[in-house]
Amino acid sequence: MKVLLIEDDKIEQMKLQRVTSKLDMNLEITSAENGEQALEILDTVEEINLIVLDLNMPRMNGLEFLTELRKNDKWKYVPVVVLTTSSHKEDIHSAYRLGISGYLVKPLRYEDYTSLVSAMFNYWTNCELFRN
């Protein structure tokens, strides 16, 4: 499974990498610091199974990234989990309208995060099995 982690805070990025890698799955985690960098990464990879996304980032924020992501047929349906400090209803509604799979507000309870990510991996695995 391949995860793209988009988080501008380096300390939070390292924590999320550590927690995500402990999920007992064969994971390959790639990190980006903002939406622009993430789009550049997506241009160079064949597969991403999950995107973990912060909303509040410099250069290109999470909602702008989601708008661009969903324009690309290759990435249109990849599950996206948002992790952010924003609990504003407008941000939550906008993110869900752009097709996210889950929304968690920081500070995180890592149990909630790992449960949601595990559910996304199970969903993705089942979709792949169904397609084959």
PDB file of C-alpha atoms in Angstrom:
ATOM      1  CA  MET A   1       0.000   0.000   0.000  1.00  0.00           C
ATOM      2  CA  LYS A   2       1.213   3.476  -0.855  1.00  0.00           C
ATOM      3  CA  VAL A   3       0.398   6.539   1.229  1.00  0.00           C
ATOM      4  CA  LEU A   4       0.961  10.186   0.339  1.00  0.00           C
ATOM      5  CA  LEU A   5       1.233  12.264   3.524  1.00  0.00           C
ATOM      6  CA  ILE A   6       0.795  16.008   2.948  1.00  0.00           C
ATOM      7  CA  GLU A   7       1.707  17.981   6.078  1.00  0.00           C
ATOM      8  CA  ASP A   8       3.723  21.186   6.371  1.00  0.00           C
ATOM      9  CA  ASP A   9       4.721  20.736  10.030  1.00  0.00           C
ATOM     10  CA  LYS A  10       7.829  18.522  10.064  1.00  0.00           C
ATOM     11  CA  ILE A  11       7.284  17.274  13.619  1.00  0.00           C
ATOM     12  CA  GLU A  12       3.666  16.337  12.910  1.00  0.00           C
ATOM     13  CA  GLN A  13       4.800  14.730   9.648  1.00  0.00           C
ATOM     14  CA  MET A  14       7.297  12.525  11.509  1.00  0.00           C
ATOM     15  CA  LYS A  15       4.677  11.539  14.130  1.00  0.00           C
ATOM     16  CA  LEU A  16       2.180  10.596  11.420  1.00  0.00           C
ATOM     17  CA  GLN A  17       4.799   8.595   9.526  1.00  0.00           C
ATOM     18  CA  ARG A  18       5.678   6.683  12.684  1.00  0.00           C
ATOM     19  CA  VAL A  19       2.049   5.990  13.647  1.00  0.00           C
ATOM     20  CA  THR A  20       1.051   5.049  10.087  1.00  0.00           C
ATOM     21  CA  SER A  21       3.996   2.706   9.624  1.00  0.00           C
ATOM     22  CA  LYS A  22       2.969   0.778  12.777  1.00  0.00           C
ATOM     23  CA  LEU A  23      -0.285  -0.402  11.204  1.00  0.00           C
ATOM     24  CA  ASP A  24       1.248  -3.800  10.371  1.00  0.00           C
ATOM     25  CA  MET A  25       0.893  -3.280   6.669  1.00  0.00           C
ATOM     26  CA  ASN A  26       3.479  -3.240   3.948  1.00  0.00           C
ATOM     27  CA  LEU A  27       3.404   0.537   3.572  1.00  0.00           C
ATOM     28  CA  GLU A  28       5.383   2.911   1.447  1.00  0.00           C
ATOM     29  CA  ILE A  29       4.948   6.454   2.772  1.00  0.00           C
ATOM     30  CA  THR A  30       5.837   9.488   0.662  1.00  0.00           C
ATOM     31  CA  SER A  31       5.666  12.970   2.194  1.00  0.00           C
ATOM     32  CA  ALA A  32       5.005  16.426   0.815  1.00  0.00           C
ATOM     33  CA  GLU A  33       5.000  19.786   2.604  1.00  0.00           C
ATOM     34  CA  ASN A  34       2.228  21.440   0.585  1.00  0.00           C
ATOM     35  CA  GLY A  35      -0.297  20.864  -2.169  1.00  0.00           C
ATOM     36  CA  GLU A  36       1.990  21.970  -4.987  1.00  0.00           C
ATOM     37  CA  GLN A  37       4.702  19.531  -3.957  1.00  0.00           C
ATOM     38  CA  ALA A  38       2.099  16.773  -3.615  1.00  0.00           C
ATOM     39  CA  LEU A  39       0.808  17.347  -7.163  1.00  0.00           C
ATOM     40  CA  GLU A  40       4.394  17.148  -8.447  1.00  0.00           C
ATOM     41  CA  ILE A  41       4.818  13.819  -6.654  1.00  0.00           C
ATOM     42  CA  LEU A  42       1.550  12.501  -8.103  1.00  0.00           C
ATOM     43  CA  ASP A  43       2.843  13.326 -11.588  1.00  0.00           C
ATOM     44  CA  THR A  44       5.732  10.906 -11.024  1.00  0.00           C
ATOM     45  CA  VAL A  45       4.067   7.882  -9.389  1.00  0.00           C
ATOM     46  CA  GLU A  46       1.890   5.108 -10.755  1.00  0.00           C
ATOM     47  CA  GLU A  47      -0.086   4.336  -7.626  1.00  0.00           C
ATOM     48  CA  ILE A  48      -1.238   5.949  -4.388  1.00  0.00           C
ATOM     49  CA  ASN A  49      -3.758   4.099  -2.227  1.00  0.00           C
ATOM     50  CA  LEU A  50      -4.415   6.777   0.392  1.00  0.00           C
ATOM     51  CA  ILE A  51      -3.745  10.482   0.830  1.00  0.00           C
ATOM     52  CA  VAL A  52      -3.466  11.985   4.314  1.00  0.00           C
ATOM     53  CA  LEU A  53      -3.941  15.743   4.002  1.00  0.00           C
ATOM     54  CA  ASP A  54      -3.579  18.813   6.182  1.00  0.00           C
ATOM     55  CA  LEU A  55      -5.798  21.726   5.126  1.00  0.00           C
ATOM     56  CA  ASN A  56      -3.786  24.661   6.463  1.00  0.00           C
ATOM     57  CA  MET A  57      -0.576  24.768   4.445  1.00  0.00           C
ATOM     58  CA  PRO A  58       1.433  27.434   2.627  1.00  0.00           C
ATOM     59  CA  ARG A  59       1.549  27.852  -1.173  1.00  0.00           C
ATOM     60  CA  MET A  60      -1.414  25.566  -1.926  1.00  0.00           C
ATOM     61  CA  ASN A  61      -3.774  24.670   0.892  1.00  0.00           C
ATOM     62  CA  GLY A  62      -5.610  21.386   1.278  1.00  0.00           C
ATOM     63  CA  LEU A  63      -8.878  22.489  -0.332  1.00  0.00           C
ATOM     64  CA  GLU A  64      -7.022  23.870  -3.359  1.00  0.00           C
ATOM     65  CA  PHE A  65      -5.105  20.600  -3.579  1.00  0.00           C
ATOM     66  CA  LEU A  66      -8.332  18.564  -3.410  1.00  0.00           C
ATOM     67  CA  THR A  67      -9.861  20.651  -6.204  1.00  0.00           C
ATOM     68  CA  GLU A  68      -6.878  19.914  -8.459  1.00  0.00           C
ATOM     69  CA  LEU A  69      -6.687  16.263  -7.388  1.00  0.00           C
ATOM     70  CA  ARG A  70     -10.300  15.534  -8.310  1.00  0.00           C
ATOM     71  CA  LYS A  71      -9.820  16.994 -11.812  1.00  0.00           C
ATOM     72  CA  ASN A  72      -7.405  14.160 -12.614  1.00  0.00           C
ATOM     73  CA  ASP A  73      -9.149  10.910 -13.594  1.00  0.00           C
ATOM     74  CA  LYS A  74      -6.211   8.876 -12.278  1.00  0.00           C
ATOM     75  CA  TRP A  75      -6.665  10.217  -8.732  1.00  0.00           C
ATOM     76  CA  LYS A  76     -10.373  11.074  -8.772  1.00  0.00           C
ATOM     77  CA  TYR A  77     -11.395   8.269  -6.415  1.00  0.00           C
ATOM     78  CA  VAL A  78      -8.350   7.776  -4.207  1.00  0.00           C
ATOM     79  CA  PRO A  79      -9.399   7.961  -0.527  1.00  0.00           C
ATOM     80  CA  VAL A  80      -8.354  11.151   1.261  1.00  0.00           C
ATOM     81  CA  VAL A  81      -8.267  11.586   5.031  1.00  0.00           C
ATOM     82  CA  VAL A  82      -8.057  15.184   6.240  1.00  0.00           C
ATOM     83  CA  LEU A  83      -6.174  15.994   9.453  1.00  0.00           C
ATOM     84  CA  THR A  84      -6.430  19.660  10.381  1.00  0.00           C
ATOM     85  CA  THR A  85      -6.784  22.187  13.164  1.00  0.00           C
ATOM     86  CA  SER A  86      -9.882  23.608  11.451  1.00  0.00           C
ATOM     87  CA  SER A  87     -13.243  22.674  12.899  1.00  0.00           C
ATOM     88  CA  HIS A  88     -15.060  25.301  10.810  1.00  0.00           C
ATOM     89  CA  LYS A  89     -18.224  23.930   9.264  1.00  0.00           C
ATOM     90  CA  GLU A  90     -17.359  25.560   5.936  1.00  0.00           C
ATOM     91  CA  ASP A  91     -14.040  23.706   5.740  1.00  0.00           C
ATOM     92  CA  ILE A  92     -15.641  20.405   6.722  1.00  0.00           C
ATOM     93  CA  HIS A  93     -18.459  20.760   4.186  1.00  0.00           C
ATOM     94  CA  SER A  94     -16.089  21.916   1.435  1.00  0.00           C
ATOM     95  CA  ALA A  95     -13.763  18.978   2.043  1.00  0.00           C
ATOM     96  CA  TYR A  96     -16.602  16.435   1.942  1.00  0.00           C
ATOM     97  CA  ARG A  97     -17.997  18.023  -1.231  1.00  0.00           C
ATOM     98  CA  LEU A  98     -14.555  17.442  -2.756  1.00  0.00           C
ATOM     99  CA  GLY A  99     -14.831  13.735  -1.990  1.00  0.00           C
ATOM    100  CA  ILE A 100     -12.832  13.109   1.161  1.00  0.00           C
ATOM    101  CA  SER A 101     -13.308   9.881   3.078  1.00  0.00           C
ATOM    102  CA  GLY A 102     -12.702  11.176   6.603  1.00  0.00           C
ATOM    103  CA  TYR A 103     -12.034  14.361   8.592  1.00  0.00           C
ATOM    104  CA  LEU A 104     -10.180  14.502  11.919  1.00  0.00           C
ATOM    105  CA  VAL A 105      -9.430  17.645  13.930  1.00  0.00           C
ATOM    106  CA  LYS A 106      -6.046  18.179  15.588  1.00  0.00           C
ATOM    107  CA  PRO A 107      -4.873  17.632  18.205  1.00  0.00           C
ATOM    108  CA  LEU A 108      -5.381  14.050  17.144  1.00  0.00           C
ATOM    109  CA  ARG A 109      -6.226  11.032  19.153  1.00  0.00           C
ATOM    110  CA  TYR A 110      -3.956   8.651  17.302  1.00  0.00           C
ATOM    111  CA  GLU A 111      -6.364   5.781  18.018  1.00  0.00           C
ATOM    112  CA  ASP A 112      -8.986   7.605  15.924  1.00  0.00           C
ATOM    113  CA  TYR A 113      -6.444   8.198  13.171  1.00  0.00           C
ATOM    114  CA  THR A 114      -5.269   4.585  13.009  1.00  0.00           C
ATOM    115  CA  SER A 115      -8.862   3.299  13.028  1.00  0.00           C
ATOM    116  CA  LEU A 116      -9.797   5.559  10.134  1.00  0.00           C
ATOM    117  CA  VAL A 117      -6.667   4.743   8.118  1.00  0.00           C
ATOM    118  CA  SER A 118      -7.172   1.009   8.701  1.00  0.00           C
ATOM    119  CA  ALA A 119     -10.762   1.324   7.476  1.00  0.00           C
ATOM    120  CA  MET A 120      -9.558   3.130   4.343  1.00  0.00           C
ATOM    121  CA  PHE A 121      -7.015   0.393   3.640  1.00  0.00           C
ATOM    122  CA  ASN A 122      -9.659  -2.300   4.102  1.00  0.00           C
ATOM    123  CA  TYR A 123     -11.961  -0.434   1.731  1.00  0.00           C
ATOM    124  CA  TRP A 124      -9.217  -0.052  -0.871  1.00  0.00           C
ATOM    125  CA  THR A 125      -8.212  -3.710  -0.588  1.00  0.00           C
ATOM    126  CA  ASN A 126     -11.824  -4.822  -1.041  1.00  0.00           C
ATOM    127  CA  CYS A 127     -12.219  -2.578  -4.094  1.00  0.00           C
ATOM    128  CA  GLU A 128      -9.081  -4.079  -5.628  1.00  0.00           C
ATOM    129  CA  LEU A 129     -10.300  -7.623  -4.932  1.00  0.00           C
ATOM    130  CA  PHE A 130     -13.687  -6.819  -6.474  1.00  0.00           C
ATOM    131  CA  ARG A 131     -12.052  -5.380  -9.622  1.00  0.00           C
ATOM    132  CA  ASN A 132      -9.919  -8.487 -10.069  1.00  0.00           C
TER     133      ASN A 132
END
